[in-house]
Tab-separated table of C-alpha atoms in Angstrom:
chain	number	residue	atom	x	y	z
A	501	UNK	CA	-10.782	1.875	-21.998
A	502	UNK	CA	-6.997	1.955	-21.917
A	503	UNK	CA	-5.728	1.650	-18.327
A	504	UNK	CA	-2.553	3.494	-19.310
A	505	UNK	CA	-4.435	6.594	-20.471
A	506	UNK	CA	-3.064	9.695	-18.783
A	507	UNK	CA	-5.448	11.365	-16.377
A	508	UNK	CA	-5.904	15.079	-16.990
A	509	UNK	CA	-5.418	16.876	-13.688
A	510	UNK	CA	-7.527	19.902	-12.823
A	511	UNK	CA	-5.435	23.047	-12.530
A	512	UNK	CA	-6.322	23.515	-8.862
A	513	UNK	CA	-7.747	20.715	-6.728
A	514	UNK	CA	-6.614	21.780	-3.269
A	515	UNK	CA	-5.246	18.320	-2.482
A	516	UNK	CA	-2.009	17.570	-4.308
A	517	UNK	CA	1.153	18.866	-2.661
A	518	UNK	CA	3.655	17.503	-5.205
A	519	UNK	CA	3.586	17.127	-9.017
A	520	UNK	CA	3.793	13.335	-8.656
A	521	UNK	CA	0.538	12.978	-6.742
A	522	UNK	CA	-2.762	12.548	-8.559
A	523	UNK	CA	-6.342	13.522	-7.789
A	524	UNK	CA	-9.417	12.249	-9.646
A	525	UNK	CA	-12.776	13.866	-8.772
A	526	UNK	CA	-15.617	11.378	-8.387
A	527	UNK	CA	-19.009	11.273	-10.064
A	528	UNK	CA	-22.413	9.746	-9.473
A	529	UNK	CA	-23.448	7.892	-6.336
A	530	UNK	CA	-19.871	6.851	-5.478
A	531	UNK	CA	-18.432	10.374	-5.536
A	532	UNK	CA	-18.953	10.775	-1.780
A	533	UNK	CA	-16.484	7.971	-1.080
A	534	UNK	CA	-12.865	9.077	-1.218
A	535	UNK	CA	-10.136	6.523	-1.744
A	536	UNK	CA	-6.647	7.398	-0.537
A	537	UNK	CA	-3.954	5.347	-2.316
A	538	UNK	CA	-0.576	4.833	-0.626
A	539	UNK	CA	2.526	3.531	-2.413
A	540	UNK	CA	5.332	1.459	-0.923
A	541	UNK	CA	8.882	1.981	0.317
A	542	UNK	CA	11.132	3.465	-2.426
A	543	UNK	CA	8.067	3.515	-4.683
A	544	UNK	CA	5.953	6.316	-6.150
A	545	UNK	CA	2.272	7.260	-6.546
A	546	UNK	CA	2.546	6.040	-10.139
A	547	UNK	CA	2.473	2.400	-8.964
A	548	UNK	CA	-1.091	3.061	-7.737
A	549	UNK	CA	-2.275	5.060	-10.755
A	550	UNK	CA	-3.895	2.204	-12.716
A	551	UNK	CA	-5.832	1.184	-9.611
A	552	UNK	CA	-6.876	4.811	-9.163
A	553	UNK	CA	-8.082	5.090	-12.746
A	554	UNK	CA	-10.114	1.903	-12.394
A	555	UNK	CA	-11.769	3.104	-9.182
A	556	UNK	CA	-12.440	6.554	-10.602
A	557	UNK	CA	-14.176	5.094	-13.673
A	558	UNK	CA	-16.912	3.728	-11.419
A	559	UNK	CA	-17.281	7.074	-9.678
A	560	UNK	CA	-15.011	7.087	-6.626
A	561	UNK	CA	-13.023	10.180	-5.708
A	562	UNK	CA	-9.363	9.151	-5.733
A	563	UNK	CA	-6.220	10.706	-4.328
A	564	UNK	CA	-2.752	9.135	-4.768
A	565	UNK	CA	-0.493	10.556	-2.069
A	566	UNK	CA	3.316	10.811	-2.174
A	567	UNK	CA	5.263	9.747	0.905
A	568	UNK	CA	7.860	12.148	2.295
A	569	UNK	CA	11.341	11.643	0.822
A	570	UNK	CA	10.134	9.614	-2.164
A	571	UNK	CA	10.306	10.301	-5.932
A	572	UNK	CA	13.808	11.739	-5.536
A	573	UNK	CA	17.273	10.504	-4.641
A	574	UNK	CA	18.284	7.893	-2.052
A	575	UNK	CA	19.613	10.735	0.100
A	576	UNK	CA	16.200	12.423	0.011
A	577	UNK	CA	14.691	9.234	1.382
A	578	UNK	CA	17.370	8.661	4.020
A	579	UNK	CA	16.676	12.080	5.508
A	580	UNK	CA	13.124	11.011	6.447
A	581	UNK	CA	11.785	8.825	9.251
A	582	UNK	CA	8.753	6.564	9.358
A	583	UNK	CA	6.843	9.234	11.243
A	584	UNK	CA	7.325	11.518	8.219
A	585	UNK	CA	5.807	8.867	5.959
A	586	UNK	CA	2.872	8.418	8.347
A	587	UNK	CA	2.405	12.194	8.472
A	588	UNK	CA	2.126	12.243	4.675
A	589	UNK	CA	-0.716	9.727	4.889
A	590	UNK	CA	-2.480	11.459	7.788
A	591	UNK	CA	-2.291	14.846	6.066
A	592	UNK	CA	-3.537	13.398	2.775
A	593	UNK	CA	-6.413	11.672	4.557
A	594	UNK	CA	-7.466	14.914	6.224
A	595	UNK	CA	-7.368	16.829	2.944
A	596	UNK	CA	-9.367	14.184	1.106
A	597	UNK	CA	-11.841	13.642	3.946
A	598	UNK	CA	-12.681	17.346	3.770
A	599	UNK	CA	-14.149	16.783	0.285
A	600	UNK	CA	-15.993	13.476	0.741
A	601	UNK	CA	-18.450	11.785	3.113
A	602	UNK	CA	-16.420	8.669	3.835
A	603	UNK	CA	-12.835	7.517	3.418
A	604	UNK	CA	-11.248	4.245	2.335
A	605	UNK	CA	-7.448	3.979	2.502
A	606	UNK	CA	-5.687	1.406	0.307
A	607	UNK	CA	-1.963	0.739	0.361
A	608	UNK	CA	0.547	-1.490	-1.384
A	609	UNK	CA	3.488	-3.157	0.399
A	610	UNK	CA	4.720	-0.736	3.076
A	611	UNK	CA	1.836	1.468	1.967
A	612	UNK	CA	-0.496	-1.209	3.345
A	613	UNK	CA	1.279	-0.958	6.707
A	614	UNK	CA	0.795	2.817	6.605
A	615	UNK	CA	-2.887	2.346	5.749
A	616	UNK	CA	-3.269	0.146	8.828
A	617	UNK	CA	-1.345	2.712	10.881
A	618	UNK	CA	-3.839	5.407	9.885
A	619	UNK	CA	-6.805	3.145	10.664
A	620	UNK	CA	-5.416	2.293	14.111
A	621	UNK	CA	-4.472	5.867	15.050
A	622	UNK	CA	-7.365	7.809	13.454
A	623	UNK	CA	-10.331	5.405	13.390
A	624	UNK	CA	-12.757	8.317	13.127
A	625	UNK	CA	-11.339	9.108	9.675
A	626	UNK	CA	-11.323	5.628	8.148
A	627	UNK	CA	-14.358	3.672	6.925
A	628	UNK	CA	-12.429	0.904	5.171
A	629	UNK	CA	-8.875	-0.400	4.674
A	630	UNK	CA	-7.305	-2.127	1.685
A	631	UNK	CA	-4.053	-3.911	2.567
A	632	UNK	CA	-2.395	-5.197	-0.607
A	633	UNK	CA	0.850	-7.230	-0.512
A	634	UNK	CA	1.375	-6.055	3.060
A	635	UNK	CA	5.063	-5.983	3.997
A	636	UNK	CA	5.900	-6.180	7.680
A	637	UNK	CA	9.032	-8.158	6.798
A	638	UNK	CA	11.226	-8.735	3.716
A	639	UNK	CA	10.687	-12.503	3.820
A	640	UNK	CA	9.627	-13.460	0.291
A	641	UNK	CA	11.230	-16.264	-1.688
A	642	UNK	CA	13.463	-13.978	-3.787
A	643	UNK	CA	14.909	-12.102	-0.809
A	644	UNK	CA	18.607	-12.823	-0.072
A	645	UNK	CA	19.358	-14.250	3.352
A	646	UNK	CA	20.921	-11.015	4.564
A	647	UNK	CA	17.657	-9.145	3.960
A	648	UNK	CA	16.043	-11.257	6.675
A	649	UNK	CA	18.677	-9.951	9.111
A	650	UNK	CA	18.109	-6.305	8.251
A	651	UNK	CA	16.619	-5.693	11.702
A	652	UNK	CA	20.253	-5.810	12.916
A	653	UNK	CA	21.094	-2.599	11.035
A	654	UNK	CA	20.091	-0.191	13.809
A	655	UNK	CA	23.511	-0.326	15.575
A	656	UNK	CA	25.168	0.626	12.261
A	657	UNK	CA	23.167	3.833	12.092
A	658	UNK	CA	23.962	4.599	15.737
A	659	UNK	CA	27.643	4.434	14.767
A	660	UNK	CA	27.109	6.485	11.606
A	661	UNK	CA	27.932	3.502	9.378
A	662	UNK	CA	26.216	2.713	6.075
A	663	UNK	CA	24.365	5.952	5.344
A	664	UNK	CA	24.902	5.473	1.605
A	665	UNK	CA	24.506	1.688	1.564
A	666	UNK	CA	21.551	0.039	-0.158
A	667	UNK	CA	19.997	-3.379	-0.615
A	668	UNK	CA	19.760	-3.505	-4.410
A	669	UNK	CA	16.608	-4.889	-6.011
A	670	UNK	CA	16.974	-7.938	-8.231
A	671	UNK	CA	14.934	-10.199	-10.481
A	672	UNK	CA	11.987	-10.546	-10.630
A	673	UNK	CA	11.475	-7.111	-8.989
A	674	UNK	CA	8.091	-8.107	-7.599
A	675	UNK	CA	6.569	-8.527	-11.075
A	676	UNK	CA	5.654	-11.861	-12.650
A	677	UNK	CA	4.370	-10.480	-15.960
A	678	UNK	CA	7.467	-10.279	-18.173
A	679	UNK	CA	6.237	-7.415	-20.376
A	680	UNK	CA	5.422	-5.223	-17.408
A	681	UNK	CA	8.659	-6.170	-15.681
A	682	UNK	CA	10.733	-5.178	-18.706
A	683	UNK	CA	9.050	-1.769	-18.851
A	684	UNK	CA	9.474	-1.058	-15.132
A	685	UNK	CA	13.089	-2.219	-15.048
A	686	UNK	CA	13.841	0.059	-17.992
A	687	UNK	CA	12.425	3.021	-16.091
A	688	UNK	CA	14.448	2.137	-12.987
A	689	UNK	CA	17.655	1.831	-14.991
A	690	UNK	CA	17.031	5.291	-16.442
A	691	UNK	CA	16.827	6.683	-12.913
A	692	UNK	CA	13.139	7.601	-13.228
A	693	UNK	CA	12.279	7.271	-9.525
A	694	UNK	CA	9.001	9.176	-9.946
A	695	UNK	CA	7.691	6.495	-12.326
A	696	UNK	CA	9.309	3.276	-11.128
A	697	UNK	CA	10.863	4.048	-7.744
A	698	UNK	CA	14.454	3.605	-6.626
A	699	UNK	CA	16.548	0.608	-7.683
A	700	UNK	CA	17.359	-0.311	-4.105
A	701	UNK	CA	16.424	0.130	-0.452
A	702	UNK	CA	18.724	2.390	1.602
A	703	UNK	CA	19.839	0.703	4.819
A	704	UNK	CA	18.636	3.573	6.965
A	705	UNK	CA	15.207	3.525	5.321
A	706	UNK	CA	14.901	-0.213	5.957
A	707	UNK	CA	15.609	0.536	9.626
A	708	UNK	CA	12.706	2.974	9.602
A	709	UNK	CA	10.466	0.447	7.877
A	710	UNK	CA	11.143	-2.059	10.657
A	711	UNK	CA	10.322	0.565	13.290
A	712	UNK	CA	7.041	1.342	11.517
A	713	UNK	CA	6.256	-2.356	11.205
A	714	UNK	CA	6.830	-2.984	14.916
A	715	UNK	CA	4.635	-0.037	15.849
A	716	UNK	CA	1.744	-1.156	13.648
A	717	UNK	CA	1.966	-4.846	14.568
A	718	UNK	CA	1.457	-3.879	18.194
A	719	UNK	CA	-1.666	-1.869	17.312
A	720	UNK	CA	-3.456	-4.081	14.802
A	721	UNK	CA	-6.107	-4.861	17.377
A	722	UNK	CA	-7.123	-1.194	17.311
A	723	UNK	CA	-8.226	-1.330	13.671
A	724	UNK	CA	-12.025	-1.074	13.678
A	725	UNK	CA	-12.795	-0.510	9.989
A	726	UNK	CA	-13.566	-3.466	7.690
A	727	UNK	CA	-10.563	-4.636	5.688
A	728	UNK	CA	-9.833	-6.047	2.267
A	729	UNK	CA	-6.599	-8.041	2.369
A	730	UNK	CA	-5.096	-9.164	-0.955
A	731	UNK	CA	-1.861	-11.103	-1.252
A	732	UNK	CA	-0.163	-13.295	-3.845
A	733	UNK	CA	0.602	-16.868	-2.878
A	734	UNK	CA	3.910	-16.504	-4.788
A	735	UNK	CA	4.832	-13.067	-3.400
A	736	UNK	CA	8.595	-12.799	-3.876
A	737	UNK	CA	9.120	-9.862	-1.474
A	738	UNK	CA	6.759	-10.467	1.451
A	739	UNK	CA	5.475	-13.950	2.240
A	740	UNK	CA	1.853	-14.817	2.932
A	741	UNK	CA	2.727	-14.721	6.647
A	742	UNK	CA	2.424	-10.935	6.441
A	743	UNK	CA	-1.238	-11.198	5.423
A	744	UNK	CA	-1.904	-13.955	7.943
A	745	UNK	CA	-0.804	-11.656	10.751
A	746	UNK	CA	-3.576	-9.205	9.795
A	747	UNK	CA	-6.112	-12.034	9.724
A	748	UNK	CA	-5.104	-13.066	13.244
A	749	UNK	CA	-4.772	-9.672	14.879
A	750	UNK	CA	-7.392	-7.377	13.328
A	751	UNK	CA	-10.767	-7.892	14.973
A	752	UNK	CA	-12.773	-6.076	12.305
A	753	UNK	CA	-14.443	-8.007	9.450
A	754	UNK	CA	-11.981	-9.056	6.736
A	755	UNK	CA	-12.282	-10.167	3.120
A	756	UNK	CA	-9.184	-12.092	2.061
A	757	UNK	CA	-8.282	-12.540	-1.604
A	758	UNK	CA	-5.444	-14.920	-2.485
A	759	UNK	CA	-3.923	-14.353	-5.922
A	760	UNK	CA	-2.342	-17.286	-7.779
A	761	UNK	CA	-0.555	-15.684	-10.739
A	762	UNK	CA	1.187	-12.576	-9.391
A	763	UNK	CA	4.223	-11.586	-7.372
A	764	UNK	CA	4.500	-8.611	-5.009
A	765	UNK	CA	3.393	-5.670	-7.193
A	766	UNK	CA	-0.193	-6.801	-7.595
A	767	UNK	CA	-1.507	-3.379	-8.694
A	768	UNK	CA	0.512	-3.605	-11.930
A	769	UNK	CA	1.086	-7.365	-12.371
A	770	UNK	CA	-0.859	-9.883	-14.441
A	771	UNK	CA	-3.896	-10.136	-12.139
A	772	UNK	CA	-4.320	-6.383	-11.731
A	773	UNK	CA	-7.859	-6.451	-13.159
A	774	UNK	CA	-8.834	-8.943	-10.464
A	775	UNK	CA	-7.298	-6.594	-7.898
A	776	UNK	CA	-9.189	-3.645	-9.367
A	777	UNK	CA	-12.506	-5.514	-9.319
A	778	UNK	CA	-12.156	-6.558	-5.682
A	779	UNK	CA	-11.060	-3.065	-4.654
A	780	UNK	CA	-14.089	-1.506	-6.355
A	781	UNK	CA	-16.438	-4.076	-4.870
A	782	UNK	CA	-15.095	-3.473	-1.389
A	783	UNK	CA	-15.371	0.316	-1.732
A	784	UNK	CA	-18.942	-0.108	-3.015
A	785	UNK	CA	-19.877	-2.130	0.070
A	786	UNK	CA	-18.403	0.536	2.332
A	787	UNK	CA	-20.438	3.135	0.438
A	788	UNK	CA	-23.648	1.105	0.613
A	789	UNK	CA	-23.280	0.412	4.337
A	790	UNK	CA	-22.871	4.118	5.044
A	791	UNK	CA	-25.815	5.165	2.868
A	792	UNK	CA	-28.190	2.473	4.110
A	793	UNK	CA	-27.316	2.707	7.812
A	794	UNK	CA	-25.881	6.138	8.598
A	795	UNK	CA	-26.038	5.622	12.372
A	796	UNK	CA	-24.111	2.361	12.300
A	797	UNK	CA	-22.268	2.540	8.942
A	798	UNK	CA	-20.555	-0.830	9.284
A	799	UNK	CA	-23.601	-3.038	9.986
A	800	UNK	CA	-23.356	-4.718	6.592
A	801	UNK	CA	-19.930	-5.986	7.635
A	802	UNK	CA	-21.011	-7.202	11.085
A	803	UNK	CA	-19.675	-10.751	10.940
A	804	UNK	CA	-19.152	-12.204	14.458
A	805	UNK	CA	-15.619	-11.368	15.603
A	806	UNK	CA	-15.478	-14.177	18.150
A	807	UNK	CA	-14.893	-16.774	15.449
A	808	UNK	CA	-11.824	-15.830	13.413
A	809	UNK	CA	-12.604	-18.335	10.688
A	810	UNK	CA	-16.029	-16.773	10.117
A	811	UNK	CA	-14.486	-13.352	9.544
A	812	UNK	CA	-12.327	-14.405	6.629
A	813	UNK	CA	-13.634	-15.000	3.132
A	814	UNK	CA	-10.936	-16.805	1.157
A	815	UNK	CA	-11.255	-16.051	-2.531
A	816	UNK	CA	-8.622	-17.906	-4.525
A	817	UNK	CA	-8.379	-16.256	-7.908
A	818	UNK	CA	-6.601	-16.857	-11.153
A	819	UNK	CA	-6.118	-14.410	-14.001
């Protein structure tokens, strides 16, 4: 089946709050598991659509949420704060959870940070977390040196300086596959932010990302749901250190998948089918654990937390 095939939305689903979000009703034994998909900073729900289609094909109920301020202009984004982005995720989780028996939240880049934020703040809502290309810091190999000093931007905002300034994206734009990269760059150059996101990161939004990152890093130990962490060894935007922080700080069971032939945007890059397969397998285990042991739904993930090395399954994959 063609992964690019357009999903036909129902006229009224009671979940979507913007035209750019997508909802895919589940079917069969997996329909009771809802998967909330969260895009990254300056991105759009569209970057999670292929993953959503893949998960929906095996029966999961899928909702791709839009973060506040996104899919518009840089000024739209600058007017929002990280709490607004988190509120978008919390509200989407509540709407989806009202239609399903269990909830898995999966995010890409900053969306992964927001997924962890939800799991730490509302553990009663979340049965599983997928953290893909997690970005606590812009520290990948393609990032210019000044991007690593972006935490110094806060005084500029206090002085009202740089409201319209942006860190412009540059090659390879988080995408190793040249065909996919060419298509996405074309959409960005046409100003299609709803499909490909903005071409750059507004300074003020990067400030908010750092505030979100600090908040979540301090609360990683509160994440109780099992996690699937996927990261590319060659991630050009966020180094593997971002994933390693989750492995050290989260005390819940973790599956770790290391990708060898992708950059940052792993949901659309060359190993996307590997990403899809691991995401579906993880969601299936969450579903099975809940069905088989309703009183203690995470027993099937109960790997001893006292030994960090025993909690991490390293799965080095190639396309």
